[in-house]
Amino acid sequence: MAAAAGRGGGGAAAPPHPAPAWAGWWRPALSVLLVPVPPVLLLLLMLSLLLLLLMVLLLLLLLLGAEVAELAARVRELEAAVAQQQASAHATAAVAAVTQQLAAAEAARDELAARVRVLEAAAVQQQPASAHETGLRMLELEDKQAKRIDLAVRPARSEDEMALLTAAEKGTLSEVKRLLSQPATNPNVQDRFGDTALNWASARDETEMVEALLRAGADVAVKNEEGQTALHWASLHGRTETVEALLRAGADTDAKDKLGNTALHYACHLAYNGVVAALLRAGADVGLKNNIGQTALHWASTHGHTEVVEALLRAGADTAAEDDPRTPAQLGNTALHYASNNGCKGVVEALLQAGADVSLENDDGDTPLELAEKERHYAEVVALLKGGSRS
C-alpha cells in the first residue's frame, strides 16, 4: 500500500531526457541573419541580382535574335522561290507566245514555199541558160512574188467564208467542218489571189479536209489568178493521197496554168514519184507542152530525175520532142539535149535505151554530145553519147 501510495501521490518526479546534440542548430544561423547588414553590402547584393537579371535578359535576346535571323532567312528563301515561280510563269508565257509566233511563221513559210516552187518551175523554163542568168531570174521572180504575199487570207464575202480560208490555211479540220455546216458558207470562196480553201488544204496534205470540202461542194476546177487548180497545188507539194482524192473527184489532169504547165509538169520537175505515178494512172497526157514548148520529160531530164524519166518513157513520152525555138532562151532542144547539157548520166542512159536520137541538132547546130563536151567534167556522159552515136 505504501509503495502504491508513493507512486501515486507526491513521490519525486523522474529526471528529463537529455536533448540531442544537433538540436538548436538554427539558433546560430538565425543570430547571423539577425545581425544588421551594412547598406553598402546590401546595395552590392542588389546590384549583383540586377546584373544577373540583365545577363539573363541579354541571353534571351540573343536567342530571340538567332530565331529572328533564321526566320528572316526563311522569308528570303520563300521570296526567292516566289520570284523564281513568277519568272517561270513569265517564261512559260513567253514560250507560249513564241510558239504562236512560230506557228504563224510556219504557215507563212508554207505559203511562201508554195509560191517559190511555182517560181522555180517557171525559172527552169528558161533552160538551158547559164546558171548565173537563171539565178538572177529566180531572185527577181521570188522577190516580186514575195512582195505580193503580204496577207495570207484576203477579204471574203462573209466572216464565215473568211474564217474558212483561215482555217484551211492553218489546217484546222474541226473549224473547217464547223464552218461548212453553216448554210451561208461558200466552199468555193476565193482569196485575193484566187486561191480557195481546197487549194490550201491540198497544199497542206490535209486529205480529210480535202474530202470534207469536196463533200460540201468544193469545185476541183476553180483556178487562182495564176491559172492553178487544187491539183496543181497538191502536185507542187508532193501530196500523193490528196492528188488521188482530187482525181477521184474528177480533177482534170491536163489543166494548164498561165504558164501552160500541168500538174504533171510540176510533179516531174520536183521528182514526186508518187504523184507522177498517180497522174499517169489517171491518164495524164505526157506529150502536153507548156508555153515555151517543154514537156514533162524536158523538165525531169533537166534536173536528172531518172526514175521520173523512166516512168514517163514507159507512159509513151516522145524523146524527140523539141522545145519552142521561137522563145529567146529555147533553141529546139530535146530531153537528151537538156540531160547532156547538165551532165545527168542516169537520164542520158535511160533516154538512149529508149532510142533517143543523139544526132539531132538544136537551132544552134549543137548535138547532145557537143553540149556535153563543152562541159569538160561530163566525161562519163560524153562517153555514153559517143557510144550511142556509134550504135
mmCIF file of C-alpha atoms in Angstrom:
data_model
loop_
_atom_site.group_PDB
_atom_site.id
_atom_site.type_symbol
_atom_site.label_atom_id
_atom_site.label_comp_id
_atom_site.label_asym_id
_atom_site.label_seq_id
_atom_site.Cartn_x
_atom_site.Cartn_y
_atom_site.Cartn_z
ATOM 1 C CA MET A 1 0.000 0.000 0.000
ATOM 2 C CA ALA A 2 2.765 2.328 0.938
ATOM 3 C CA ALA A 3 4.550 1.614 -2.241
ATOM 4 C CA ALA A 4 1.441 2.193 -4.169
ATOM 5 C CA ALA A 5 0.798 5.388 -2.391
ATOM 6 C CA GLY A 6 4.269 6.553 -3.007
ATOM 7 C CA ARG A 7 3.904 6.090 -6.832
ATOM 8 C CA GLY A 8 0.597 7.806 -6.934
ATOM 9 C CA GLY A 9 0.931 10.694 -4.585
ATOM 10 C CA GLY A 10 3.829 13.008 -4.178
ATOM 11 C CA GLY A 11 6.853 10.972 -4.845
ATOM 12 C CA ALA A 12 9.866 12.605 -6.563
ATOM 13 C CA ALA A 13 9.497 13.204 -10.435
ATOM 14 C CA ALA A 14 11.620 11.269 -12.929
ATOM 15 C CA PRO A 15 14.542 13.269 -14.439
ATOM 16 C CA PRO A 16 14.008 14.641 -18.083
ATOM 17 C CA HIS A 17 15.725 13.023 -21.079
ATOM 18 C CA PRO A 18 18.804 14.883 -22.352
ATOM 19 C CA ALA A 19 18.341 16.924 -25.680
ATOM 20 C CA PRO A 20 20.082 15.593 -28.864
ATOM 21 C CA ALA A 21 23.368 17.123 -29.833
ATOM 22 C CA TRP A 22 22.037 18.515 -33.119
ATOM 23 C CA ALA A 23 19.095 20.246 -31.568
ATOM 24 C CA GLY A 24 19.195 24.056 -31.827
ATOM 25 C CA TRP A 25 21.465 24.250 -34.902
ATOM 26 C CA TRP A 26 19.408 27.045 -36.340
ATOM 27 C CA ARG A 27 19.973 29.372 -33.499
ATOM 28 C CA PRO A 28 23.496 30.438 -34.625
ATOM 29 C CA ALA A 29 22.285 30.856 -38.234
ATOM 30 C CA LEU A 30 19.381 32.937 -37.052
ATOM 31 C CA SER A 31 21.651 35.019 -34.980
ATOM 32 C CA VAL A 32 23.803 35.663 -38.052
ATOM 33 C CA LEU A 33 20.811 36.621 -40.135
ATOM 34 C CA LEU A 34 19.587 38.929 -37.496
ATOM 35 C CA VAL A 35 22.896 40.726 -37.473
ATOM 36 C CA PRO A 36 22.409 44.166 -39.102
ATOM 37 C CA VAL A 37 23.699 44.257 -42.770
ATOM 38 C CA PRO A 38 25.630 47.330 -43.812
ATOM 39 C CA PRO A 39 23.847 49.413 -46.519
ATOM 40 C CA VAL A 40 26.793 49.177 -48.898
ATOM 41 C CA LEU A 41 26.740 45.417 -48.790
ATOM 42 C CA LEU A 42 23.002 45.406 -49.338
ATOM 43 C CA LEU A 43 23.438 47.719 -52.336
ATOM 44 C CA LEU A 44 26.094 45.448 -53.820
ATOM 45 C CA LEU A 45 23.822 42.493 -53.366
ATOM 46 C CA MET A 46 21.002 44.257 -55.170
ATOM 47 C CA LEU A 47 23.329 45.304 -57.991
ATOM 48 C CA SER A 48 24.522 41.731 -58.351
ATOM 49 C CA LEU A 49 20.962 40.500 -58.621
ATOM 50 C CA LEU A 50 20.187 43.209 -61.167
ATOM 51 C CA LEU A 51 23.282 42.312 -63.197
ATOM 52 C CA LEU A 52 22.292 38.669 -63.144
ATOM 53 C CA LEU A 53 18.827 39.606 -64.370
ATOM 54 C CA LEU A 54 20.321 41.702 -67.166
ATOM 55 C CA MET A 55 22.541 38.824 -68.231
ATOM 56 C CA VAL A 56 19.528 36.531 -68.381
ATOM 57 C CA LEU A 57 17.646 39.093 -70.461
ATOM 58 C CA LEU A 58 20.649 39.501 -72.761
ATOM 59 C CA LEU A 59 20.838 35.765 -73.237
ATOM 60 C CA LEU A 60 17.146 35.670 -74.065
ATOM 61 C CA LEU A 61 17.626 38.494 -76.556
ATOM 62 C CA LEU A 62 20.494 36.649 -78.213
ATOM 63 C CA LEU A 63 18.409 33.521 -78.532
ATOM 64 C CA LEU A 64 15.500 35.548 -79.882
ATOM 65 C CA GLY A 65 17.805 37.321 -82.357
ATOM 66 C CA ALA A 66 19.044 33.986 -83.688
ATOM 67 C CA GLU A 67 15.473 32.841 -84.212
ATOM 68 C CA VAL A 68 14.597 36.131 -85.923
ATOM 69 C CA ALA A 69 17.613 35.794 -88.213
ATOM 70 C CA GLU A 70 16.585 32.249 -89.069
ATOM 71 C CA LEU A 71 13.047 33.409 -89.798
ATOM 72 C CA ALA A 72 14.386 36.231 -91.966
ATOM 73 C CA ALA A 73 16.480 33.747 -93.911
ATOM 74 C CA ARG A 74 13.409 31.591 -94.403
ATOM 75 C CA VAL A 75 11.442 34.608 -95.609
ATOM 76 C CA ARG A 76 14.192 35.432 -98.093
ATOM 77 C CA GLU A 77 14.158 31.850 -99.340
ATOM 78 C CA LEU A 78 10.397 31.992 -99.770
ATOM 79 C CA GLU A 79 10.661 35.315 -101.585
ATOM 80 C CA ALA A 80 13.307 33.840 -103.885
ATOM 81 C CA ALA A 81 11.105 30.809 -104.534
ATOM 82 C CA VAL A 82 8.124 33.031 -105.319
ATOM 83 C CA ALA A 83 10.258 35.174 -107.615
ATOM 84 C CA GLN A 84 11.511 32.041 -109.350
ATOM 85 C CA GLN A 85 7.956 30.795 -109.804
ATOM 86 C CA GLN A 86 6.928 34.160 -111.200
ATOM 87 C CA ALA A 87 9.902 34.112 -113.546
ATOM 88 C CA SER A 88 8.970 30.585 -114.577
ATOM 89 C CA ALA A 89 5.399 31.709 -115.224
ATOM 90 C CA HIS A 90 6.669 34.626 -117.313
ATOM 91 C CA ALA A 91 8.984 32.269 -119.162
ATOM 92 C CA THR A 92 6.103 29.876 -119.822
ATOM 93 C CA ALA A 93 4.000 32.725 -121.154
ATOM 94 C CA ALA A 94 6.909 33.875 -123.293
ATOM 95 C CA VAL A 95 7.393 30.357 -124.642
ATOM 96 C CA ALA A 96 3.685 30.158 -125.471
ATOM 97 C CA ALA A 97 3.875 33.488 -127.278
ATOM 98 C CA VAL A 98 6.965 32.394 -129.191
ATOM 99 C CA THR A 99 5.248 29.109 -130.071
ATOM 100 C CA GLN A 100 2.295 31.007 -131.506
ATOM 101 C CA GLN A 101 4.644 33.235 -133.461
ATOM 102 C CA LEU A 102 6.490 30.188 -134.778
ATOM 103 C CA ALA A 103 3.207 28.605 -135.851
ATOM 104 C CA ALA A 104 2.273 31.766 -137.718
ATOM 105 C CA ALA A 105 5.742 31.919 -139.262
ATOM 106 C CA GLU A 106 5.476 28.287 -140.366
ATOM 107 C CA ALA A 107 2.139 28.985 -142.030
ATOM 108 C CA ALA A 108 3.646 31.963 -143.832
ATOM 109 C CA ARG A 109 6.658 29.854 -144.763
ATOM 110 C CA ASP A 110 4.417 27.159 -146.237
ATOM 111 C CA GLU A 111 2.620 29.727 -148.348
ATOM 112 C CA LEU A 112 5.865 31.294 -149.492
ATOM 113 C CA ALA A 113 7.292 27.855 -150.268
ATOM 114 C CA ALA A 114 4.308 27.116 -152.480
ATOM 115 C CA ARG A 115 4.808 30.357 -154.378
ATOM 116 C CA VAL A 116 8.558 29.844 -154.655
ATOM 117 C CA ARG A 117 8.076 26.371 -156.096
ATOM 118 C CA VAL A 118 5.919 27.856 -158.798
ATOM 119 C CA LEU A 119 8.646 30.390 -159.477
ATOM 120 C CA GLU A 120 11.321 27.705 -159.576
ATOM 121 C CA ALA A 121 9.262 25.807 -162.091
ATOM 122 C CA ALA A 122 8.825 28.959 -164.144
ATOM 123 C CA ALA A 123 12.524 29.769 -163.987
ATOM 124 C CA VAL A 124 13.566 26.350 -165.225
ATOM 125 C CA GLN A 125 11.653 27.028 -168.429
ATOM 126 C CA GLN A 126 14.463 29.330 -169.394
ATOM 127 C CA GLN A 127 16.942 26.415 -169.568
ATOM 128 C CA PRO A 128 19.455 25.860 -170.914
ATOM 129 C CA ALA A 129 20.629 29.291 -169.874
ATOM 130 C CA SER A 130 23.651 29.988 -167.741
ATOM 131 C CA ALA A 131 23.406 29.299 -164.023
ATOM 132 C CA HIS A 132 24.090 32.964 -163.330
ATOM 133 C CA GLU A 133 21.247 34.143 -165.561
ATOM 134 C CA THR A 134 18.875 31.577 -164.117
ATOM 135 C CA GLY A 135 19.800 32.601 -160.575
ATOM 136 C CA LEU A 136 19.152 36.251 -161.332
ATOM 137 C CA ARG A 137 15.774 35.419 -162.842
ATOM 138 C CA MET A 138 14.869 33.310 -159.842
ATOM 139 C CA LEU A 139 15.792 36.069 -157.389
ATOM 140 C CA GLU A 140 13.848 38.638 -159.375
ATOM 141 C CA LEU A 141 10.756 36.447 -159.612
ATOM 142 C CA GLU A 142 10.941 35.371 -155.980
ATOM 143 C CA ASP A 143 11.284 38.957 -154.777
ATOM 144 C CA LYS A 144 8.341 40.022 -156.918
ATOM 145 C CA GLN A 145 6.222 37.159 -155.652
ATOM 146 C CA ALA A 146 7.219 37.660 -152.006
ATOM 147 C CA LYS A 147 6.065 41.271 -152.143
ATOM 148 C CA ARG A 148 2.610 40.067 -153.100
ATOM 149 C CA ILE A 149 2.336 37.704 -150.164
ATOM 150 C CA ASP A 150 1.515 40.317 -147.589
ATOM 151 C CA LEU A 151 -1.715 38.776 -146.325
ATOM 152 C CA ALA A 152 -2.432 35.088 -146.053
ATOM 153 C CA VAL A 153 -6.193 35.472 -146.252
ATOM 154 C CA ARG A 154 -7.919 38.055 -148.418
ATOM 155 C CA PRO A 155 -11.331 39.662 -147.991
ATOM 156 C CA ALA A 156 -14.219 37.230 -148.494
ATOM 157 C CA ARG A 157 -17.958 37.725 -148.750
ATOM 158 C CA SER A 158 -18.678 36.944 -145.113
ATOM 159 C CA GLU A 159 -16.901 36.364 -141.839
ATOM 160 C CA ASP A 160 -17.575 32.629 -142.081
ATOM 161 C CA GLU A 161 -16.054 32.484 -145.549
ATOM 162 C CA MET A 162 -13.001 34.402 -144.410
ATOM 163 C CA ALA A 163 -12.741 32.091 -141.420
ATOM 164 C CA LEU A 164 -12.964 29.097 -143.781
ATOM 165 C CA LEU A 165 -9.933 30.285 -145.721
ATOM 166 C CA THR A 166 -8.028 30.908 -142.496
ATOM 167 C CA ALA A 167 -8.905 27.512 -141.037
ATOM 168 C CA ALA A 168 -7.947 25.724 -144.253
ATOM 169 C CA GLU A 169 -4.637 27.561 -144.423
ATOM 170 C CA LYS A 170 -3.825 26.638 -140.817
ATOM 171 C CA GLY A 171 -5.038 23.065 -141.207
ATOM 172 C CA THR A 172 -7.740 23.277 -138.522
ATOM 173 C CA LEU A 173 -10.027 20.440 -139.590
ATOM 174 C CA SER A 174 -12.619 20.833 -136.822
ATOM 175 C CA GLU A 175 -13.100 24.522 -137.632
ATOM 176 C CA VAL A 176 -13.412 23.797 -141.349
ATOM 177 C CA LYS A 177 -16.107 21.195 -140.654
ATOM 178 C CA ARG A 178 -17.953 23.585 -138.342
ATOM 179 C CA LEU A 179 -17.919 26.353 -140.923
ATOM 180 C CA LEU A 180 -19.009 24.035 -143.725
ATOM 181 C CA SER A 181 -22.033 23.105 -141.632
ATOM 182 C CA GLN A 182 -23.181 26.738 -141.856
ATOM 183 C CA PRO A 183 -25.567 27.148 -144.821
ATOM 184 C CA ALA A 184 -24.182 30.590 -145.632
ATOM 185 C CA THR A 185 -20.602 29.354 -146.115
ATOM 186 C CA ASN A 186 -19.469 29.144 -149.727
ATOM 187 C CA PRO A 187 -16.851 26.357 -150.037
ATOM 188 C CA ASN A 188 -15.549 27.922 -153.259
ATOM 189 C CA VAL A 189 -14.841 31.379 -151.857
ATOM 190 C CA GLN A 190 -11.529 32.754 -153.133
ATOM 191 C CA ASP A 191 -8.943 34.984 -151.541
ATOM 192 C CA ARG A 192 -7.291 37.925 -153.240
ATOM 193 C CA PHE A 193 -5.041 35.625 -155.265
ATOM 194 C CA GLY A 194 -7.966 33.461 -156.279
ATOM 195 C CA ASP A 195 -6.998 30.555 -154.038
ATOM 196 C CA THR A 196 -9.749 28.540 -152.381
ATOM 197 C CA ALA A 197 -9.882 26.573 -149.148
ATOM 198 C CA LEU A 198 -9.447 23.479 -151.330
ATOM 199 C CA ASN A 199 -6.152 24.874 -152.629
ATOM 200 C CA TRP A 200 -4.846 25.438 -149.109
ATOM 201 C CA ALA A 201 -5.983 22.053 -147.870
ATOM 202 C CA SER A 202 -4.385 20.393 -150.907
ATOM 203 C CA ALA A 203 -1.082 22.132 -150.304
ATOM 204 C CA ARG A 204 -1.014 21.113 -146.630
ATOM 205 C CA ASP A 205 -1.780 17.432 -147.332
ATOM 206 C CA GLU A 206 -4.974 17.622 -145.302
ATOM 207 C CA THR A 207 -6.684 14.778 -147.166
ATOM 208 C CA GLU A 208 -9.562 14.510 -144.703
ATOM 209 C CA MET A 209 -10.136 18.251 -145.009
ATOM 210 C CA VAL A 210 -9.997 17.990 -148.796
ATOM 211 C CA GLU A 211 -12.652 15.276 -148.731
ATOM 212 C CA ALA A 212 -14.837 17.345 -146.385
ATOM 213 C CA LEU A 213 -14.608 20.315 -148.750
ATOM 214 C CA LEU A 214 -15.410 18.112 -151.742
ATOM 215 C CA ARG A 215 -18.480 16.710 -149.978
ATOM 216 C CA ALA A 216 -19.569 20.290 -149.268
ATOM 217 C CA GLY A 217 -19.388 21.143 -152.965
ATOM 218 C CA ALA A 218 -15.857 22.482 -153.444
ATOM 219 C CA ASP A 219 -15.103 22.729 -157.173
ATOM 220 C CA VAL A 220 -11.882 20.989 -158.273
ATOM 221 C CA ALA A 221 -11.818 23.079 -161.464
ATOM 222 C CA VAL A 222 -11.560 26.512 -159.801
ATOM 223 C CA LYS A 223 -8.347 28.310 -160.776
ATOM 224 C CA ASN A 224 -6.439 31.045 -158.981
ATOM 225 C CA GLU A 225 -5.056 34.109 -160.726
ATOM 226 C CA GLU A 226 -2.051 32.054 -161.885
ATOM 227 C CA GLY A 227 -4.398 29.571 -163.511
ATOM 228 C CA GLN A 228 -3.657 26.826 -160.997
ATOM 229 C CA THR A 229 -6.177 24.345 -159.638
ATOM 230 C CA ALA A 230 -6.084 22.417 -156.383
ATOM 231 C CA LEU A 231 -4.474 19.570 -158.348
ATOM 232 C CA HIS A 232 -1.606 21.882 -159.304
ATOM 233 C CA TRP A 233 -1.126 22.771 -155.628
ATOM 234 C CA ALA A 234 -1.225 19.189 -154.418
ATOM 235 C CA SER A 235 1.258 18.196 -157.132
ATOM 236 C CA LEU A 236 3.560 21.107 -156.320
ATOM 237 C CA HIS A 237 3.757 19.875 -152.725
ATOM 238 C CA GLY A 238 4.009 16.171 -153.443
ATOM 239 C CA ARG A 239 0.732 15.264 -151.709
ATOM 240 C CA THR A 240 0.038 11.852 -153.255
ATOM 241 C CA GLU A 241 -3.065 10.963 -151.203
ATOM 242 C CA THR A 242 -4.582 14.368 -151.834
ATOM 243 C CA VAL A 243 -3.855 14.082 -155.562
ATOM 244 C CA GLU A 244 -5.663 10.741 -155.615
ATOM 245 C CA ALA A 245 -8.658 12.224 -153.750
ATOM 246 C CA LEU A 246 -8.860 15.115 -156.222
ATOM 247 C CA LEU A 247 -8.611 12.729 -159.173
ATOM 248 C CA ARG A 248 -11.464 10.639 -157.759
ATOM 249 C CA ALA A 249 -13.497 13.852 -157.584
ATOM 250 C CA GLY A 250 -12.906 14.466 -161.289
ATOM 251 C CA ALA A 251 -9.911 16.816 -161.302
ATOM 252 C CA ASP A 252 -8.546 17.443 -164.805
ATOM 253 C CA THR A 253 -5.031 16.004 -165.081
ATOM 254 C CA ASP A 254 -4.316 18.112 -168.159
ATOM 255 C CA ALA A 255 -5.471 21.512 -166.867
ATOM 256 C CA LYS A 256 -2.848 24.159 -167.627
ATOM 257 C CA ASP A 257 -1.920 27.249 -165.642
ATOM 258 C CA LYS A 258 -0.994 30.580 -167.203
ATOM 259 C CA LEU A 259 2.493 29.270 -167.970
ATOM 260 C CA GLY A 260 0.992 26.298 -169.757
ATOM 261 C CA ASN A 261 2.168 23.846 -167.102
ATOM 262 C CA THR A 262 0.100 20.873 -165.998
ATOM 263 C CA ALA A 263 0.183 19.141 -162.633
ATOM 264 C CA LEU A 264 2.440 16.543 -164.276
ATOM 265 C CA HIS A 265 4.980 19.230 -165.207
ATOM 266 C CA TYR A 266 5.334 20.282 -161.569
ATOM 267 C CA ALA A 267 5.415 16.760 -160.158
ATOM 268 C CA CYS A 268 8.134 15.778 -162.656
ATOM 269 C CA HIS A 269 10.139 18.930 -162.027
ATOM 270 C CA LEU A 270 10.202 18.228 -158.273
ATOM 271 C CA ALA A 271 10.577 14.430 -158.591
ATOM 272 C CA TYR A 272 7.458 13.499 -156.638
ATOM 273 C CA ASN A 273 7.382 9.907 -157.858
ATOM 274 C CA GLY A 274 4.125 9.017 -156.082
ATOM 275 C CA VAL A 275 2.294 11.975 -157.590
ATOM 276 C CA VAL A 276 3.741 11.241 -161.045
ATOM 277 C CA ALA A 277 2.528 7.644 -160.808
ATOM 278 C CA ALA A 278 -0.965 8.719 -159.692
ATOM 279 C CA LEU A 279 -1.273 11.247 -162.527
ATOM 280 C CA LEU A 280 -0.076 8.741 -165.124
ATOM 281 C CA ARG A 281 -2.533 6.119 -163.850
ATOM 282 C CA ALA A 282 -5.286 8.716 -164.247
ATOM 283 C CA GLY A 283 -4.300 9.230 -167.889
ATOM 284 C CA ALA A 284 -2.266 12.438 -167.757
ATOM 285 C CA ASP A 285 -1.016 13.373 -171.237
ATOM 286 C CA VAL A 286 2.791 13.079 -171.246
ATOM 287 C CA GLY A 287 3.012 14.936 -174.553
ATOM 288 C CA LEU A 288 1.496 18.245 -173.447
ATOM 289 C CA LYS A 289 3.781 21.238 -173.855
ATOM 290 C CA ASN A 290 3.820 24.451 -171.850
ATOM 291 C CA ASN A 291 4.004 27.945 -173.298
ATOM 292 C CA ILE A 292 7.632 27.518 -174.354
ATOM 293 C CA GLY A 293 7.230 24.068 -175.796
ATOM 294 C CA GLN A 294 8.543 22.000 -172.895
ATOM 295 C CA THR A 295 7.045 18.663 -171.926
ATOM 296 C CA ALA A 296 7.204 16.982 -168.536
ATOM 297 C CA LEU A 297 10.049 14.881 -169.964
ATOM 298 C CA HIS A 298 12.067 18.037 -170.641
ATOM 299 C CA TRP A 299 11.673 19.101 -167.020
ATOM 300 C CA ALA A 300 12.543 15.745 -165.496
ATOM 301 C CA SER A 301 15.543 15.385 -167.825
ATOM 302 C CA THR A 302 16.845 18.856 -166.998
ATOM 303 C CA HIS A 303 17.095 18.009 -163.299
ATOM 304 C CA GLY A 304 18.349 14.460 -163.577
ATOM 305 C CA HIS A 305 15.261 12.732 -162.170
ATOM 306 C CA THR A 306 15.994 9.305 -163.627
ATOM 307 C CA GLU A 307 13.067 7.423 -162.054
ATOM 308 C CA VAL A 308 10.611 10.042 -163.259
ATOM 309 C CA VAL A 309 12.107 9.953 -166.755
ATOM 310 C CA GLU A 310 11.768 6.167 -166.842
ATOM 311 C CA ALA A 311 8.111 6.411 -165.747
ATOM 312 C CA LEU A 312 7.394 8.971 -168.480
ATOM 313 C CA LEU A 313 9.116 6.837 -171.101
ATOM 314 C CA ARG A 314 7.028 3.826 -170.084
ATOM 315 C CA ALA A 315 3.951 6.032 -170.491
ATOM 316 C CA GLY A 316 4.985 6.862 -174.061
ATOM 317 C CA ALA A 317 6.832 10.172 -173.730
ATOM 318 C CA ASP A 318 8.428 11.313 -177.003
ATOM 319 C CA THR A 319 12.231 11.521 -176.740
ATOM 320 C CA ALA A 320 12.400 13.584 -179.945
ATOM 321 C CA ALA A 321 10.048 16.347 -178.768
ATOM 322 C CA GLU A 322 11.705 19.757 -179.013
ATOM 323 C CA ASP A 323 11.025 22.897 -177.045
ATOM 324 C CA ASP A 324 9.885 26.043 -178.833
ATOM 325 C CA PRO A 325 12.765 27.631 -180.769
ATOM 326 C CA ARG A 326 10.799 30.874 -181.111
ATOM 327 C CA THR A 327 11.423 31.827 -177.489
ATOM 328 C CA PRO A 328 14.678 33.671 -176.672
ATOM 329 C CA ALA A 329 16.208 31.084 -174.338
ATOM 330 C CA GLN A 330 14.937 27.934 -176.081
ATOM 331 C CA LEU A 331 16.769 26.530 -179.082
ATOM 332 C CA GLY A 332 14.820 23.499 -180.197
ATOM 333 C CA ASN A 333 16.336 21.219 -177.561
ATOM 334 C CA THR A 334 15.206 17.669 -176.889
ATOM 335 C CA ALA A 335 15.207 15.964 -173.495
ATOM 336 C CA LEU A 336 18.586 14.460 -174.395
ATOM 337 C CA HIS A 337 19.981 17.949 -175.037
ATOM 338 C CA TYR A 338 18.879 19.043 -171.566
ATOM 339 C CA ALA A 339 20.236 15.958 -169.807
ATOM 340 C CA SER A 340 23.547 16.137 -171.679
ATOM 341 C CA ASN A 341 23.957 19.855 -171.053
ATOM 342 C CA ASN A 342 23.502 19.285 -167.298
ATOM 343 C CA GLY A 343 25.551 16.087 -167.044
ATOM 344 C CA CYS A 344 22.663 13.867 -165.928
ATOM 345 C CA LYS A 345 24.218 10.468 -166.583
ATOM 346 C CA GLY A 346 21.298 8.319 -165.415
ATOM 347 C CA VAL A 347 18.820 10.238 -167.549
ATOM 348 C CA VAL A 348 21.105 10.065 -170.590
ATOM 349 C CA GLU A 349 21.310 6.291 -170.182
ATOM 350 C CA ALA A 350 17.523 5.977 -169.877
ATOM 351 C CA LEU A 351 16.914 8.160 -172.941
ATOM 352 C CA LEU A 352 19.469 6.283 -175.030
ATOM 353 C CA GLN A 353 17.923 2.966 -174.049
ATOM 354 C CA ALA A 354 14.548 4.359 -175.146
ATOM 355 C CA GLY A 355 16.007 5.183 -178.567
ATOM 356 C CA ALA A 356 16.727 8.899 -178.238
ATOM 357 C CA ASP A 357 18.475 10.258 -181.324
ATOM 358 C CA VAL A 358 21.956 11.554 -180.413
ATOM 359 C CA SER A 359 22.379 13.195 -183.806
ATOM 360 C CA LEU A 360 19.554 15.716 -183.507
ATOM 361 C CA GLU A 361 20.775 19.305 -183.610
ATOM 362 C CA ASN A 362 19.192 22.271 -181.905
ATOM 363 C CA ASP A 363 18.857 25.669 -183.571
ATOM 364 C CA ASP A 364 22.469 26.469 -182.709
ATOM 365 C CA GLY A 365 23.529 23.348 -184.532
ATOM 366 C CA ASP A 366 24.590 21.575 -181.334
ATOM 367 C CA THR A 367 24.002 17.890 -180.753
ATOM 368 C CA PRO A 368 23.684 16.494 -177.216
ATOM 369 C CA LEU A 369 27.275 15.259 -177.484
ATOM 370 C CA GLU A 370 28.576 18.705 -178.373
ATOM 371 C CA LEU A 371 26.741 20.250 -175.432
ATOM 372 C CA ALA A 372 28.270 17.689 -173.068
ATOM 373 C CA GLU A 373 31.760 18.205 -174.490
ATOM 374 C CA LYS A 374 31.533 21.912 -173.687
ATOM 375 C CA GLU A 375 31.374 20.904 -170.024
ATOM 376 C CA ARG A 376 34.685 19.100 -169.564
ATOM 377 C CA HIS A 377 33.701 17.444 -166.292
ATOM 378 C CA TYR A 378 30.984 15.433 -168.031
ATOM 379 C CA ALA A 379 33.366 12.736 -169.269
ATOM 380 C CA GLU A 380 31.033 9.845 -168.431
ATOM 381 C CA VAL A 381 28.151 11.490 -170.259
ATOM 382 C CA VAL A 382 30.376 12.159 -173.262
ATOM 383 C CA ALA A 383 31.400 8.501 -173.309
ATOM 384 C CA LEU A 384 27.774 7.390 -173.209
ATOM 385 C CA LEU A 385 26.812 9.709 -176.050
ATOM 386 C CA LYS A 386 29.750 8.631 -178.172
ATOM 387 C CA GLY A 387 28.720 5.048 -177.640
ATOM 388 C CA GLY A 388 25.169 5.919 -178.609
ATOM 389 C CA SER A 389 26.283 7.686 -181.752
ATOM 390 C CA ARG A 390 28.168 4.581 -182.926
ATOM 391 C CA SER A 391 25.254 2.223 -182.351
#
